[in-house]
Tab-separated table of N, CA, C and O in Angstrom:
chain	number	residue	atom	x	y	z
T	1476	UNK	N	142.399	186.277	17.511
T	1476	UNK	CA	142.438	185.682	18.825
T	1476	UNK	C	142.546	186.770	19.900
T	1476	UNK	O	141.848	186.665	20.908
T	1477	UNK	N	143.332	187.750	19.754
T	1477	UNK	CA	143.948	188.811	20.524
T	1477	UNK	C	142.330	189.482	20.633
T	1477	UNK	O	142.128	189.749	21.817
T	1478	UNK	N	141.538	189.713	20.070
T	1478	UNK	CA	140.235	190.762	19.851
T	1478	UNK	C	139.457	189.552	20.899
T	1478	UNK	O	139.446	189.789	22.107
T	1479	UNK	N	138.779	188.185	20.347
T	1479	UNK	CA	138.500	187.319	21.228
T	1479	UNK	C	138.411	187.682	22.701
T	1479	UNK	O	137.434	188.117	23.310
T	1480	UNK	N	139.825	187.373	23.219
T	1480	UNK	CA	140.346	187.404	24.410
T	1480	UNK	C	140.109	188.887	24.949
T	1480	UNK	O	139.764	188.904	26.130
T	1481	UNK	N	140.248	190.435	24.190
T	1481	UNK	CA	139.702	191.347	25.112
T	1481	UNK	C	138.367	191.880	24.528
T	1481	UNK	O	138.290	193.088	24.304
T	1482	UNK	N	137.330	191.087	24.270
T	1482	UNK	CA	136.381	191.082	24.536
T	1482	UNK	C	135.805	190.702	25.179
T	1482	UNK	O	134.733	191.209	25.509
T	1483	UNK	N	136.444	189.248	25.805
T	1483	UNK	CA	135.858	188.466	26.672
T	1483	UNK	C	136.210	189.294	28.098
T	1483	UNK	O	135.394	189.438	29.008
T	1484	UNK	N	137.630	189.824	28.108
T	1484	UNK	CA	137.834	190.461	29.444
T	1484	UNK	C	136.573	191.762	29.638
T	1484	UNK	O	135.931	191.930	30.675
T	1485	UNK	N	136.482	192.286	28.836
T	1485	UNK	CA	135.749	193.993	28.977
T	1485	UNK	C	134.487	192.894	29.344
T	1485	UNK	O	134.224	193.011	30.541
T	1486	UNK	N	133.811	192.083	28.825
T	1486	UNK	CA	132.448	191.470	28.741
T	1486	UNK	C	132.479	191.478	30.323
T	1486	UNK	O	131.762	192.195	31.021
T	1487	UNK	N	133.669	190.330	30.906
T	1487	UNK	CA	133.631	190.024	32.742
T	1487	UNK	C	133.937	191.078	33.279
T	1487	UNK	O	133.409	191.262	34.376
T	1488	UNK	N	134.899	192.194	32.746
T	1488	UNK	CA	134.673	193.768	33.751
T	1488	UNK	C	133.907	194.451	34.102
T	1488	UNK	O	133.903	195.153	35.113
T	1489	UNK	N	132.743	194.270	32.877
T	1489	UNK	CA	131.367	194.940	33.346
T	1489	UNK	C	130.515	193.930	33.714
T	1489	UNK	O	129.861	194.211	34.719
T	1490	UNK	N	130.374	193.219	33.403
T	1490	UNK	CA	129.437	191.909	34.230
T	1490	UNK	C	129.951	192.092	35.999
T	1490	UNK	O	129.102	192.207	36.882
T	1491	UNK	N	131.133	192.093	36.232
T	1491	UNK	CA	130.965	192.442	37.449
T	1491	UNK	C	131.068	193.703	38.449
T	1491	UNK	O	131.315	193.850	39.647
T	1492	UNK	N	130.831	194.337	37.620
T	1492	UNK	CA	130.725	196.093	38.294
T	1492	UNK	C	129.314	195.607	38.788
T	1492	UNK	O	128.547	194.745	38.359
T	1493	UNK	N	129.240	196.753	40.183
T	1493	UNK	CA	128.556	196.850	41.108
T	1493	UNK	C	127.880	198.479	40.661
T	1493	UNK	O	128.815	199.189	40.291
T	1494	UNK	N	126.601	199.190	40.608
T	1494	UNK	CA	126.385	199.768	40.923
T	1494	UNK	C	126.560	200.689	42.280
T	1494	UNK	O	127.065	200.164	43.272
T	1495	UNK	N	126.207	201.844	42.311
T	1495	UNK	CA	126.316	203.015	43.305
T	1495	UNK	C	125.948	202.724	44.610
T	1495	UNK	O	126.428	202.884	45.732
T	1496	UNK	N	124.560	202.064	43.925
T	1496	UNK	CA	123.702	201.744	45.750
T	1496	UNK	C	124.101	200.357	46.152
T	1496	UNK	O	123.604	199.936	47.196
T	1497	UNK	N	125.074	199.435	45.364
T	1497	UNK	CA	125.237	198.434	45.448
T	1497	UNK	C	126.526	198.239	46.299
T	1497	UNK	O	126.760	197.472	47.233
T	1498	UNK	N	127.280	199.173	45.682
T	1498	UNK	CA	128.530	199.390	46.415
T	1498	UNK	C	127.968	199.804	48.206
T	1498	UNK	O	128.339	199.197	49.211
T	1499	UNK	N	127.156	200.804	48.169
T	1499	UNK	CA	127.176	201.415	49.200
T	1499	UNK	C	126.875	200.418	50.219
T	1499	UNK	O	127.451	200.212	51.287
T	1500	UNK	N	126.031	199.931	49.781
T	1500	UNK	CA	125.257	198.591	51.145
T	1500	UNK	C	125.828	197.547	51.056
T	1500	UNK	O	125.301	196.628	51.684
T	1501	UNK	N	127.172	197.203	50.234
T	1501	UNK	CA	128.370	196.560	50.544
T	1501	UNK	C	129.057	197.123	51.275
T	1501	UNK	O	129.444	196.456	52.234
T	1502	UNK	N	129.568	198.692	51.175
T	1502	UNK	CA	130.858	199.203	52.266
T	1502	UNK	C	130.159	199.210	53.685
T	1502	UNK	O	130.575	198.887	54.797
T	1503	UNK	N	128.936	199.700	53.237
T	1503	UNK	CA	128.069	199.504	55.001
T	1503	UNK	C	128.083	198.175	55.607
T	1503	UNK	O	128.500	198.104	56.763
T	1504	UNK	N	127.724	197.186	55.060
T	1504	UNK	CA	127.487	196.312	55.823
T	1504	UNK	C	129.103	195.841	56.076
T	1504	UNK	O	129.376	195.714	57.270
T	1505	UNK	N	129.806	195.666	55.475
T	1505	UNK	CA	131.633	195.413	55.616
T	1505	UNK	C	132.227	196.310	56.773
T	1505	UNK	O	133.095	195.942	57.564
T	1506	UNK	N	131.624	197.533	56.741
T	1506	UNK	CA	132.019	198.643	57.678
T	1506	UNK	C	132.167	197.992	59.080
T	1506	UNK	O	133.180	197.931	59.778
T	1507	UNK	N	130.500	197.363	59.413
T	1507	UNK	CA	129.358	197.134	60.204
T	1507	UNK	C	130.081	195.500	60.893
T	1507	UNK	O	129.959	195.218	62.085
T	1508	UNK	N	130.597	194.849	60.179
T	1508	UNK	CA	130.749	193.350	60.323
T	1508	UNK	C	131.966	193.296	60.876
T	1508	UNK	O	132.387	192.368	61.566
T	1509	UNK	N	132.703	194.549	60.505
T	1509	UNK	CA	134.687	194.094	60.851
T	1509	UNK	C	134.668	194.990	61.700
T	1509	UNK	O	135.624	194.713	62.424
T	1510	UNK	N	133.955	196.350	62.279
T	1510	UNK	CA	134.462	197.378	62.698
T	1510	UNK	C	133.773	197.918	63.949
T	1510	UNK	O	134.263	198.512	64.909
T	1511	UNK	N	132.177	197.468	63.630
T	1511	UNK	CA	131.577	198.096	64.891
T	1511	UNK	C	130.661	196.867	65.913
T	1511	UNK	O	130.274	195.742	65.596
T	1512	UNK	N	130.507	197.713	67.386
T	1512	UNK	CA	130.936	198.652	67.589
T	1512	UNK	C	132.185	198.937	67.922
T	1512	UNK	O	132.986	198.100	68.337
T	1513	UNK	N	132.542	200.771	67.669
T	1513	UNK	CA	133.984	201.067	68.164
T	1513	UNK	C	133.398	202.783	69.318
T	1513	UNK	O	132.476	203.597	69.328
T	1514	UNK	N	134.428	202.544	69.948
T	1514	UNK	CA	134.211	203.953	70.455
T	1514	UNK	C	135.035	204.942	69.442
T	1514	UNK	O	136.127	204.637	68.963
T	1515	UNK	N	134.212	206.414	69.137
T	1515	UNK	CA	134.806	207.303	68.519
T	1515	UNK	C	135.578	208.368	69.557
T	1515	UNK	O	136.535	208.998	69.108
T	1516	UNK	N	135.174	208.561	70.895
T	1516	UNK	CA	135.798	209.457	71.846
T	1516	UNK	C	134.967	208.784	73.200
T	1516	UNK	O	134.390	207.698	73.244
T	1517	UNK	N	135.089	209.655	74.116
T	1517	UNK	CA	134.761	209.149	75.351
T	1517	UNK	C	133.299	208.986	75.733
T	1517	UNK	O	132.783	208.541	76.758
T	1518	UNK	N	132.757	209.498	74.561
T	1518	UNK	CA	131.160	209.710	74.717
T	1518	UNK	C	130.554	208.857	74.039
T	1518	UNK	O	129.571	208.328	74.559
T	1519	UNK	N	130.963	208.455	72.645
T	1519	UNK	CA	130.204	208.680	71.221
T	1519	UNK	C	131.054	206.599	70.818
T	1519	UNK	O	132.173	206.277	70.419
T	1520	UNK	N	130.151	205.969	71.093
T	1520	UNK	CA	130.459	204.890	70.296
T	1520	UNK	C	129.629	204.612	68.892
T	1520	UNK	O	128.507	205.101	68.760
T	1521	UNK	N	130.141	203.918	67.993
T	1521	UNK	CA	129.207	204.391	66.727
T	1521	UNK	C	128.800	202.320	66.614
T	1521	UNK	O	129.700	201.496	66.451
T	1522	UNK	N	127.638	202.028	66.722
T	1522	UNK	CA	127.003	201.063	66.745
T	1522	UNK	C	127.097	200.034	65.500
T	1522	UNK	O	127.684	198.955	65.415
T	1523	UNK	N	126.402	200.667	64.669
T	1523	UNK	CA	126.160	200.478	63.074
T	1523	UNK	C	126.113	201.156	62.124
T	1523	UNK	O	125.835	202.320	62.409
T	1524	UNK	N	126.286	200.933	60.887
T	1524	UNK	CA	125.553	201.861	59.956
T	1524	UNK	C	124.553	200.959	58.430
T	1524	UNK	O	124.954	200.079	57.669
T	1525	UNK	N	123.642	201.431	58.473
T	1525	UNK	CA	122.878	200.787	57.171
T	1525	UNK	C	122.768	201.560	55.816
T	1525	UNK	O	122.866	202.782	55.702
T	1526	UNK	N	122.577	200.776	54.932
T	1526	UNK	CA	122.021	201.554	53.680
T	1526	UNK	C	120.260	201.316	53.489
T	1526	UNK	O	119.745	200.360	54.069
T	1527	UNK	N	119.587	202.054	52.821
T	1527	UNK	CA	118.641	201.678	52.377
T	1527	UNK	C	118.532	202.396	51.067
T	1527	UNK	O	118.572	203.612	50.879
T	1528	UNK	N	118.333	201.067	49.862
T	1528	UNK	CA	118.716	201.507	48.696
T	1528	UNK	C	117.261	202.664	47.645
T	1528	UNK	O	117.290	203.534	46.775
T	1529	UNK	N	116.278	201.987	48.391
T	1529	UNK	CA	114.941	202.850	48.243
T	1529	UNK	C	115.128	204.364	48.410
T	1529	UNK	O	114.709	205.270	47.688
T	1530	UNK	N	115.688	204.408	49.273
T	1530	UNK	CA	115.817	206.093	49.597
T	1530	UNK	C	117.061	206.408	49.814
T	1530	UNK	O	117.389	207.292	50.607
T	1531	UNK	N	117.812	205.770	49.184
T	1531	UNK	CA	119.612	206.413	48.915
T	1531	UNK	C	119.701	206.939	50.478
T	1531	UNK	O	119.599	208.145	50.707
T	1532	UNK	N	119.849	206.208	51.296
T	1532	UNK	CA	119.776	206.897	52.595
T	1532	UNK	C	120.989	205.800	53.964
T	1532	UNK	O	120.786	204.846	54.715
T	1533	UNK	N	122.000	206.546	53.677
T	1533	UNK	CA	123.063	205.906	54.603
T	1533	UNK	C	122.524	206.408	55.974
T	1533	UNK	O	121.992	207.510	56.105
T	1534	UNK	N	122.702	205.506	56.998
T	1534	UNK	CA	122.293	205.229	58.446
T	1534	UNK	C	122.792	205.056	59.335
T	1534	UNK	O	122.547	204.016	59.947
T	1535	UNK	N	123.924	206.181	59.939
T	1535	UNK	CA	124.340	205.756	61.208
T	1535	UNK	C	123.677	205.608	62.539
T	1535	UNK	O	122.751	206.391	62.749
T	1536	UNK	N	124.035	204.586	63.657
T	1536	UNK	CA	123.422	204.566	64.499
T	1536	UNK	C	124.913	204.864	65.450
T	1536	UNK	O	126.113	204.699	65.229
T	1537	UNK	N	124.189	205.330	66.478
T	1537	UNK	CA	125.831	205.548	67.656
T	1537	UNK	C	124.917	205.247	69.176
T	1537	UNK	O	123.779	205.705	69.276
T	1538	UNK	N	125.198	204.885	69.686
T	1538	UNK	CA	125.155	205.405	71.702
T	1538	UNK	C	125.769	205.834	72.212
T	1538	UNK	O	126.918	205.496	72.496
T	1539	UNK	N	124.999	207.022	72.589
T	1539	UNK	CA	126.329	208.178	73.982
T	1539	UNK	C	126.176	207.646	75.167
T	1539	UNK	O	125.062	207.192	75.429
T	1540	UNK	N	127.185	207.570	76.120
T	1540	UNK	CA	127.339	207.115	77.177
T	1540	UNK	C	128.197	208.572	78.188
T	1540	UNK	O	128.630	209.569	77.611
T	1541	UNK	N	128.267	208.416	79.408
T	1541	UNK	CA	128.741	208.910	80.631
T	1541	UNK	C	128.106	210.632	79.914
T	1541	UNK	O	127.278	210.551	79.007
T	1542	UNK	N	128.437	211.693	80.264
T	1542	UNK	CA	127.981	213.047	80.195
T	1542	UNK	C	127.092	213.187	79.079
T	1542	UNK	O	126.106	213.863	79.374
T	1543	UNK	N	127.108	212.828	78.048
T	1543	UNK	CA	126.371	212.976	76.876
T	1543	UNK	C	125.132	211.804	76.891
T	1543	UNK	O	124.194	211.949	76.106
T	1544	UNK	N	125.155	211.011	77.518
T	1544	UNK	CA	123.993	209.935	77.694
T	1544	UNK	C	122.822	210.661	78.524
T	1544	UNK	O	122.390	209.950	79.431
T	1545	UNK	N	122.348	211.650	78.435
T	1545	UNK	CA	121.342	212.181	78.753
T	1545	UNK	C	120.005	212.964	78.044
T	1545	UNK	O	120.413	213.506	77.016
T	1546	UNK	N	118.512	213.217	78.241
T	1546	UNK	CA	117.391	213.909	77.313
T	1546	UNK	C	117.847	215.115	77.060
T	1546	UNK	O	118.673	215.310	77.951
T	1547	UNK	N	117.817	215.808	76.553
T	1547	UNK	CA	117.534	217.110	76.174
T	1547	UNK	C	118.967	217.656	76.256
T	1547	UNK	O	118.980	218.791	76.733
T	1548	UNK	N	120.390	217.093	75.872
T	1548	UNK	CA	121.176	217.770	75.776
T	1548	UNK	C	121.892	218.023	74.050
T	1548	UNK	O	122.629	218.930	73.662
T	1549	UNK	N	121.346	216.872	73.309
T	1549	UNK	CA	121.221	216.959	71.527
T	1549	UNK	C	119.801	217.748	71.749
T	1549	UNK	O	118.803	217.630	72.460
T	1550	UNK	N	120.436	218.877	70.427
T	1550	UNK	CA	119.408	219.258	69.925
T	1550	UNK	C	119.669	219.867	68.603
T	1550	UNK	O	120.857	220.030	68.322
T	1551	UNK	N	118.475	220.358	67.443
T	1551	UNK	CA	119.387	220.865	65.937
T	1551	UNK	C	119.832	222.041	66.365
T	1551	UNK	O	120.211	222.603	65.338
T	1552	UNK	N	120.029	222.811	67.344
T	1552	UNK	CA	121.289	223.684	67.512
T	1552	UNK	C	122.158	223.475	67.588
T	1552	UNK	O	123.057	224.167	67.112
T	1553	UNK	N	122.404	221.961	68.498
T	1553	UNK	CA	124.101	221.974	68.382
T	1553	UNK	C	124.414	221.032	68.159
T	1553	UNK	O	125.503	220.695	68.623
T	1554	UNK	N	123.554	219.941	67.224
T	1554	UNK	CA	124.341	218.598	66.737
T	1554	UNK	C	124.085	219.220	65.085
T	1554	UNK	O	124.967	219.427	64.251
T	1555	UNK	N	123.170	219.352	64.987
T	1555	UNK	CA	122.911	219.485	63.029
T	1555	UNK	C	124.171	220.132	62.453
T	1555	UNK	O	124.841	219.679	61.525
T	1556	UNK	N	124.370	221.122	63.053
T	1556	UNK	CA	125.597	222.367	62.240
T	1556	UNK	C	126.779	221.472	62.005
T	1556	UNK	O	127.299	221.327	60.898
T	1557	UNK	N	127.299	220.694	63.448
T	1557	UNK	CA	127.933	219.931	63.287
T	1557	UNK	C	128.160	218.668	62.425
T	1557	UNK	O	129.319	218.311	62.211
T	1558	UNK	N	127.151	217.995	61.936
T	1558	UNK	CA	126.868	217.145	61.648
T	1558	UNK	C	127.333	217.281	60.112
T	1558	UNK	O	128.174	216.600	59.526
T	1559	UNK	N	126.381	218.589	59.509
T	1559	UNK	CA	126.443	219.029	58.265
T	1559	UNK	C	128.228	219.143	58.066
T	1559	UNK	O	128.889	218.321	57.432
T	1560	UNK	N	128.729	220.237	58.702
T	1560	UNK	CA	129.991	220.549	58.237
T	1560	UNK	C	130.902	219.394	58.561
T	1560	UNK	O	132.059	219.774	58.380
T	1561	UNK	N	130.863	218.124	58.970
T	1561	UNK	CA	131.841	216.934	59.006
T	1561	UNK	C	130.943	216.499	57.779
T	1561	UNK	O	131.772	216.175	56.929
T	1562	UNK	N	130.463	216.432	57.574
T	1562	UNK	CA	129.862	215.478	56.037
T	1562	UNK	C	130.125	216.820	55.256
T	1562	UNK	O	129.831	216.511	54.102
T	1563	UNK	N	130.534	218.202	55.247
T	1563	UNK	CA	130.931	218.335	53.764
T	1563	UNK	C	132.258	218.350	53.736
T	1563	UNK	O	132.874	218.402	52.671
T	1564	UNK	N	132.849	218.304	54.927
T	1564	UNK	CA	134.173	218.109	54.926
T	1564	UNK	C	134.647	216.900	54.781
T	1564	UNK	O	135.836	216.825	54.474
T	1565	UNK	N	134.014	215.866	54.923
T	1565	UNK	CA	134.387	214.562	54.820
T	1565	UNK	C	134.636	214.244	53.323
T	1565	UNK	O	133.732	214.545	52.544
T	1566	UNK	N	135.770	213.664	52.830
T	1566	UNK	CA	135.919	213.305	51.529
T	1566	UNK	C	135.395	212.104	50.860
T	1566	UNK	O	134.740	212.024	49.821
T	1567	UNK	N	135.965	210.855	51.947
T	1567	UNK	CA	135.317	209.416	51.858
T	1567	UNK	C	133.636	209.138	51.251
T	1567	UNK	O	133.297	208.098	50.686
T	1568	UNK	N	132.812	210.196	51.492
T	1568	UNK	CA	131.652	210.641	51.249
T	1568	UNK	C	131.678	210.639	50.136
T	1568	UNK	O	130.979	209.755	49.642
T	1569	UNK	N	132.409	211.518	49.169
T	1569	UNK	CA	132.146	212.508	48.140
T	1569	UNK	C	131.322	211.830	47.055
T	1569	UNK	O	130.377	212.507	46.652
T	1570	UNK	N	131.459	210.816	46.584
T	1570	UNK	CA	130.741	210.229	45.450
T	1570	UNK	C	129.109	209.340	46.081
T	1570	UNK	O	128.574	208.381	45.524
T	1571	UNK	N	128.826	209.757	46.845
T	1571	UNK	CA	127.637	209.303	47.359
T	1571	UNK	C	127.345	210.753	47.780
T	1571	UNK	O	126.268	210.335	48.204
T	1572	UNK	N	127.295	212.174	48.082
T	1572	UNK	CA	127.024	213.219	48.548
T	1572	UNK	C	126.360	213.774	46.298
T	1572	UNK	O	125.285	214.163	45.842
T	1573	UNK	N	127.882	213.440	45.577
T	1573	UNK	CA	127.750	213.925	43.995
T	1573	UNK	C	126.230	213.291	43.895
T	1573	UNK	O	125.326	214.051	43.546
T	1574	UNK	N	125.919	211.858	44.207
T	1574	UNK	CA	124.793	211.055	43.606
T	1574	UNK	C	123.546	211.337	44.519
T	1574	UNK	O	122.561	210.602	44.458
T	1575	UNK	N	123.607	212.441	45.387
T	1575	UNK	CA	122.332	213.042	46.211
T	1575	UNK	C	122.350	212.021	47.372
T	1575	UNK	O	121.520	212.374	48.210
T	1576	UNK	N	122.877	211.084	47.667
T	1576	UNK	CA	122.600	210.392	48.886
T	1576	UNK	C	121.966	210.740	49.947
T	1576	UNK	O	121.253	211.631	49.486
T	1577	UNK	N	121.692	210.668	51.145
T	1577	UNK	CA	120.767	210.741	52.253
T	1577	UNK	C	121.614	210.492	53.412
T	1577	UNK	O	122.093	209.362	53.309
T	1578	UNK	N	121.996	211.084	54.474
T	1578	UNK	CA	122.637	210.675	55.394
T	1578	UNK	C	121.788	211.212	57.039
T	1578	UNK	O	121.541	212.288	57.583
T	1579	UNK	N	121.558	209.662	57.368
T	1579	UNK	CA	120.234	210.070	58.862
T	1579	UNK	C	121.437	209.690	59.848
T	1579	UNK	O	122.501	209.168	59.517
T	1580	UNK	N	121.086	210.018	60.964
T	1580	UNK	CA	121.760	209.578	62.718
T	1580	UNK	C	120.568	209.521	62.861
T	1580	UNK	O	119.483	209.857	62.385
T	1581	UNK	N	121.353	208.687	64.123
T	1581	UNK	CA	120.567	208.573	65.104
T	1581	UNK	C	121.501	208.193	66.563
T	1581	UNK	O	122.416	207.371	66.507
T	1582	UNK	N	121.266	208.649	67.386
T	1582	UNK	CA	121.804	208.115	68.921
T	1582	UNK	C	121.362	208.349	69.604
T	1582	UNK	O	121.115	209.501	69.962
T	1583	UNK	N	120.833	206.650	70.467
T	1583	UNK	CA	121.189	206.748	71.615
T	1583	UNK	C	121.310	206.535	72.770
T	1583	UNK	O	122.493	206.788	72.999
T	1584	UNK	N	120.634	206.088	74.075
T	1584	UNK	CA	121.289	205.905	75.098
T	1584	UNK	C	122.137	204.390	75.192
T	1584	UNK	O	121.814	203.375	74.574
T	1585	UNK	N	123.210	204.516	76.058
T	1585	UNK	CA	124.073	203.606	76.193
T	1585	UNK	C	123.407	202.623	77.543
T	1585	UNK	O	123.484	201.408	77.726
T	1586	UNK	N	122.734	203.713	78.374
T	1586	UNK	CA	122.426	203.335	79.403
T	1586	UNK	C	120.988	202.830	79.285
T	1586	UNK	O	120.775	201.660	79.602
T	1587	UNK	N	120.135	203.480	78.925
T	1587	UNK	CA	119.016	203.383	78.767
T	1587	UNK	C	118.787	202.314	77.096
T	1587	UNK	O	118.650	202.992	76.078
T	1588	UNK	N	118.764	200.928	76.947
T	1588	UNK	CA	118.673	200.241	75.514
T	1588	UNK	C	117.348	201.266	75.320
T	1588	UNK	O	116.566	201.762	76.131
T	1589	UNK	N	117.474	201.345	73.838
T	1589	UNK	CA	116.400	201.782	73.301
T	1589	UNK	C	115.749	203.644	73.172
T	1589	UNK	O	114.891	204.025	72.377
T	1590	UNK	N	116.347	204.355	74.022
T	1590	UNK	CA	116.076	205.751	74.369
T	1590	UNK	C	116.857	206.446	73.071
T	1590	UNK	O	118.062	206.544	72.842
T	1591	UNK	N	115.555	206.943	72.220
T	1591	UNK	CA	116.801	207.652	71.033
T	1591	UNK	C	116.503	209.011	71.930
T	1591	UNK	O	115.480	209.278	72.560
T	1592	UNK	N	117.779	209.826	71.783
T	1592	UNK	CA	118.115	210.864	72.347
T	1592	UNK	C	118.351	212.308	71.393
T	1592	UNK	O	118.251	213.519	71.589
T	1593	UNK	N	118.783	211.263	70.065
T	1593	UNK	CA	118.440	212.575	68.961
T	1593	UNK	C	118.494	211.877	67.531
T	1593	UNK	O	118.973	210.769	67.290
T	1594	UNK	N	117.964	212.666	66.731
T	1594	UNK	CA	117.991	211.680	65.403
T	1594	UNK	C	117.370	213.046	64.515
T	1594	UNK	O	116.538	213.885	64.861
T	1595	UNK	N	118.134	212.893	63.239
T	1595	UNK	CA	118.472	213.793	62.270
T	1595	UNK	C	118.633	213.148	60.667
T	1595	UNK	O	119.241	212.105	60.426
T	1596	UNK	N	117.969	213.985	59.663
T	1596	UNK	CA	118.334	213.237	58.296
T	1596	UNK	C	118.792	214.539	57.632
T	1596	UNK	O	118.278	215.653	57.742
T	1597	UNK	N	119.782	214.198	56.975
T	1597	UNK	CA	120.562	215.741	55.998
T	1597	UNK	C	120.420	214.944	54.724
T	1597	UNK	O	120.488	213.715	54.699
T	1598	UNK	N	120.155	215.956	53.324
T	1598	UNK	CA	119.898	215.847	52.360
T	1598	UNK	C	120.923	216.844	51.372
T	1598	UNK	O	121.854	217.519	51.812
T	1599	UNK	N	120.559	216.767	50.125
T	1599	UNK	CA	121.507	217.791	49.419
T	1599	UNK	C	121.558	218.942	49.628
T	1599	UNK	O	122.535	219.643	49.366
T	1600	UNK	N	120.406	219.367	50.186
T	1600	UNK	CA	119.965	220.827	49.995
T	1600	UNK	C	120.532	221.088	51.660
T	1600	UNK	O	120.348	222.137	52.278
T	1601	UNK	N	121.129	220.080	52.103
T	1601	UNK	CA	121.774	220.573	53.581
T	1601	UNK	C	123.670	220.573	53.423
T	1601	UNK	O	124.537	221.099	54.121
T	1602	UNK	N	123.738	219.737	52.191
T	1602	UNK	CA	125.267	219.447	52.614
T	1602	UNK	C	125.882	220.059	51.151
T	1602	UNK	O	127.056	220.381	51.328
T	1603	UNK	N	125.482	220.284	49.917
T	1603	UNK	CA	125.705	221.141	49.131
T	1603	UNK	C	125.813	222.366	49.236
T	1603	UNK	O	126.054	223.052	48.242
Protein backbone atom coordinates (compact mmCIF):
# COMPACT_ATOMS: atom_id res chain seq x y z
CA UNK A 1 0.00 0.00 0.00
CA UNK A 2 2.82 2.33 1.27
CA UNK A 3 4.72 1.80 -2.50
CA UNK A 4 1.02 2.42 -4.13
CA UNK A 5 0.59 5.67 -2.46
CA UNK A 6 4.30 7.04 -3.33
CA UNK A 7 4.02 6.23 -6.60
CA UNK A 8 1.04 7.82 -7.10
CA UNK A 9 2.57 11.02 -5.37
CA UNK A 10 6.04 11.08 -7.59
CA UNK A 11 3.48 10.19 -10.75
CA UNK A 12 1.37 13.93 -9.71
CA UNK A 13 4.90 15.66 -8.90
CA UNK A 14 6.00 15.28 -12.24
CA UNK A 15 2.79 15.48 -14.06
CA UNK A 16 2.78 18.83 -12.73
CA UNK A 17 6.20 20.30 -13.19
CA UNK A 18 6.35 23.07 -15.53
CA UNK A 19 9.16 23.29 -17.83
CA UNK A 20 11.91 26.22 -18.18
CA UNK A 21 10.12 28.23 -20.85
CA UNK A 22 6.98 27.42 -19.14
CA UNK A 23 7.86 28.74 -15.95
CA UNK A 24 9.29 31.76 -17.54
CA UNK A 25 6.09 33.05 -19.42
CA UNK A 26 4.32 32.27 -16.19
CA UNK A 27 6.69 34.59 -13.92
CA UNK A 28 6.38 37.16 -16.86
CA UNK A 29 3.07 37.36 -17.33
CA UNK A 30 2.38 37.24 -13.14
CA UNK A 31 5.19 39.87 -13.02
CA UNK A 32 3.15 41.92 -15.73
CA UNK A 33 -0.54 41.43 -14.16
CA UNK A 34 0.24 42.32 -10.30
CA UNK A 35 3.12 44.71 -10.78
CA UNK A 36 3.31 46.83 -13.80
CA UNK A 37 3.34 49.54 -14.61
CA UNK A 38 5.72 50.72 -11.71
CA UNK A 39 8.14 53.51 -11.74
CA UNK A 40 11.81 52.25 -11.21
CA UNK A 41 13.35 55.97 -10.50
CA UNK A 42 12.37 59.29 -11.70
CA UNK A 43 12.90 58.55 -15.28
CA UNK A 44 12.49 54.88 -16.01
CA UNK A 45 8.95 53.30 -15.52
CA UNK A 46 9.07 49.63 -16.56
CA UNK A 47 5.71 48.91 -18.60
CA UNK A 48 5.78 45.15 -19.23
CA UNK A 49 7.69 42.31 -19.74
CA UNK A 50 7.05 39.22 -22.21
CA UNK A 51 8.41 35.88 -22.92
CA UNK A 52 8.64 34.42 -26.24
CA UNK A 53 9.15 30.78 -25.96
CA UNK A 54 10.41 30.36 -29.77
CA UNK A 55 13.38 32.33 -29.12
CA UNK A 56 13.96 31.94 -25.32
CA UNK A 57 13.77 35.65 -25.37
CA UNK A 58 12.55 37.64 -22.14
CA UNK A 59 11.15 41.24 -23.08
CA UNK A 60 11.24 44.17 -21.20
CA UNK A 61 9.43 47.13 -22.23
CA UNK A 62 9.91 50.55 -20.04
CA UNK A 63 9.00 54.46 -20.91
CA UNK A 64 11.35 57.27 -19.99
CA UNK A 65 9.75 60.27 -19.10
CA UNK A 66 10.93 64.07 -17.96
CA UNK A 67 15.05 64.35 -18.90
CA UNK A 68 15.53 60.98 -20.33
CA UNK A 69 12.30 61.09 -22.60
CA UNK A 70 14.21 62.38 -25.40
CA UNK A 71 16.02 61.05 -29.35
CA UNK A 72 19.38 60.52 -29.31
CA UNK A 73 20.24 60.46 -25.68
CA UNK A 74 20.23 56.15 -25.38
CA UNK A 75 22.71 54.88 -27.22
CA UNK A 76 25.02 51.26 -27.11
CA UNK A 77 27.57 53.43 -25.43
CA UNK A 78 25.84 54.14 -22.59
CA UNK A 79 22.84 51.93 -22.10
CA UNK A 80 24.33 48.36 -23.38
CA UNK A 81 27.41 48.27 -20.80
CA UNK A 82 24.92 49.00 -18.41
CA UNK A 83 22.44 46.82 -19.25
CA UNK A 84 24.90 43.81 -19.59
CA UNK A 85 26.53 44.27 -16.12
CA UNK A 86 22.91 44.48 -14.14
CA UNK A 87 21.95 41.19 -15.89
CA UNK A 88 25.21 39.54 -14.85
CA UNK A 89 24.90 40.83 -11.66
CA UNK A 90 21.44 40.09 -11.27
CA UNK A 91 20.87 36.73 -9.52
CA UNK A 92 16.97 36.31 -9.95
CA UNK A 93 18.15 35.71 -13.63
CA UNK A 94 20.57 33.03 -13.07
CA UNK A 95 18.77 29.89 -14.22
CA UNK A 96 17.39 31.42 -17.37
CA UNK A 97 21.00 33.26 -18.23
CA UNK A 98 22.56 28.96 -17.31
CA UNK A 99 19.70 27.88 -20.10
CA UNK A 100 21.08 30.65 -22.78
CA UNK A 101 17.99 32.81 -22.53
CA UNK A 102 17.65 36.07 -24.54
CA UNK A 103 17.07 39.25 -22.84
CA UNK A 104 15.75 42.41 -25.38
CA UNK A 105 14.62 46.19 -24.04
CA UNK A 106 13.15 48.28 -25.30
CA UNK A 107 12.04 52.02 -24.24
CA UNK A 108 10.18 54.38 -24.93
CA UNK A 109 8.72 57.65 -24.97
CA UNK A 110 6.36 58.47 -22.13
CA UNK A 111 5.44 61.48 -23.93
CA UNK A 112 5.48 60.66 -27.30
CA UNK A 113 2.98 56.88 -27.32
CA UNK A 114 4.81 54.85 -29.55
CA UNK A 115 8.50 56.60 -30.12
CA UNK A 116 11.01 53.71 -29.32
CA UNK A 117 13.97 55.66 -28.23
CA UNK A 118 16.29 52.67 -27.81
CA UNK A 119 16.05 48.99 -28.03
CA UNK A 120 18.72 46.32 -27.50
CA UNK A 121 18.89 42.31 -27.40
CA UNK A 122 21.86 40.64 -25.18
CA UNK A 123 22.61 37.05 -25.66
CA UNK A 124 25.12 34.61 -24.00
CA UNK A 125 27.94 35.64 -25.71
CA UNK A 126 27.10 39.22 -24.08
CA UNK A 127 26.30 38.27 -20.49
CA UNK A 128 28.62 35.19 -19.96
Amino acid sequence: MKKILLFAFVITLFSCHENLEERAAREVKEYTEKKCPVAIDQYTIIDSITFDKSTKTVHSYYSLRGDADSTGILNDDNVRPALIDELKRNTNNRMYKEAGFRFAYTYTSASRKGLVLYETLLTTKDYQ
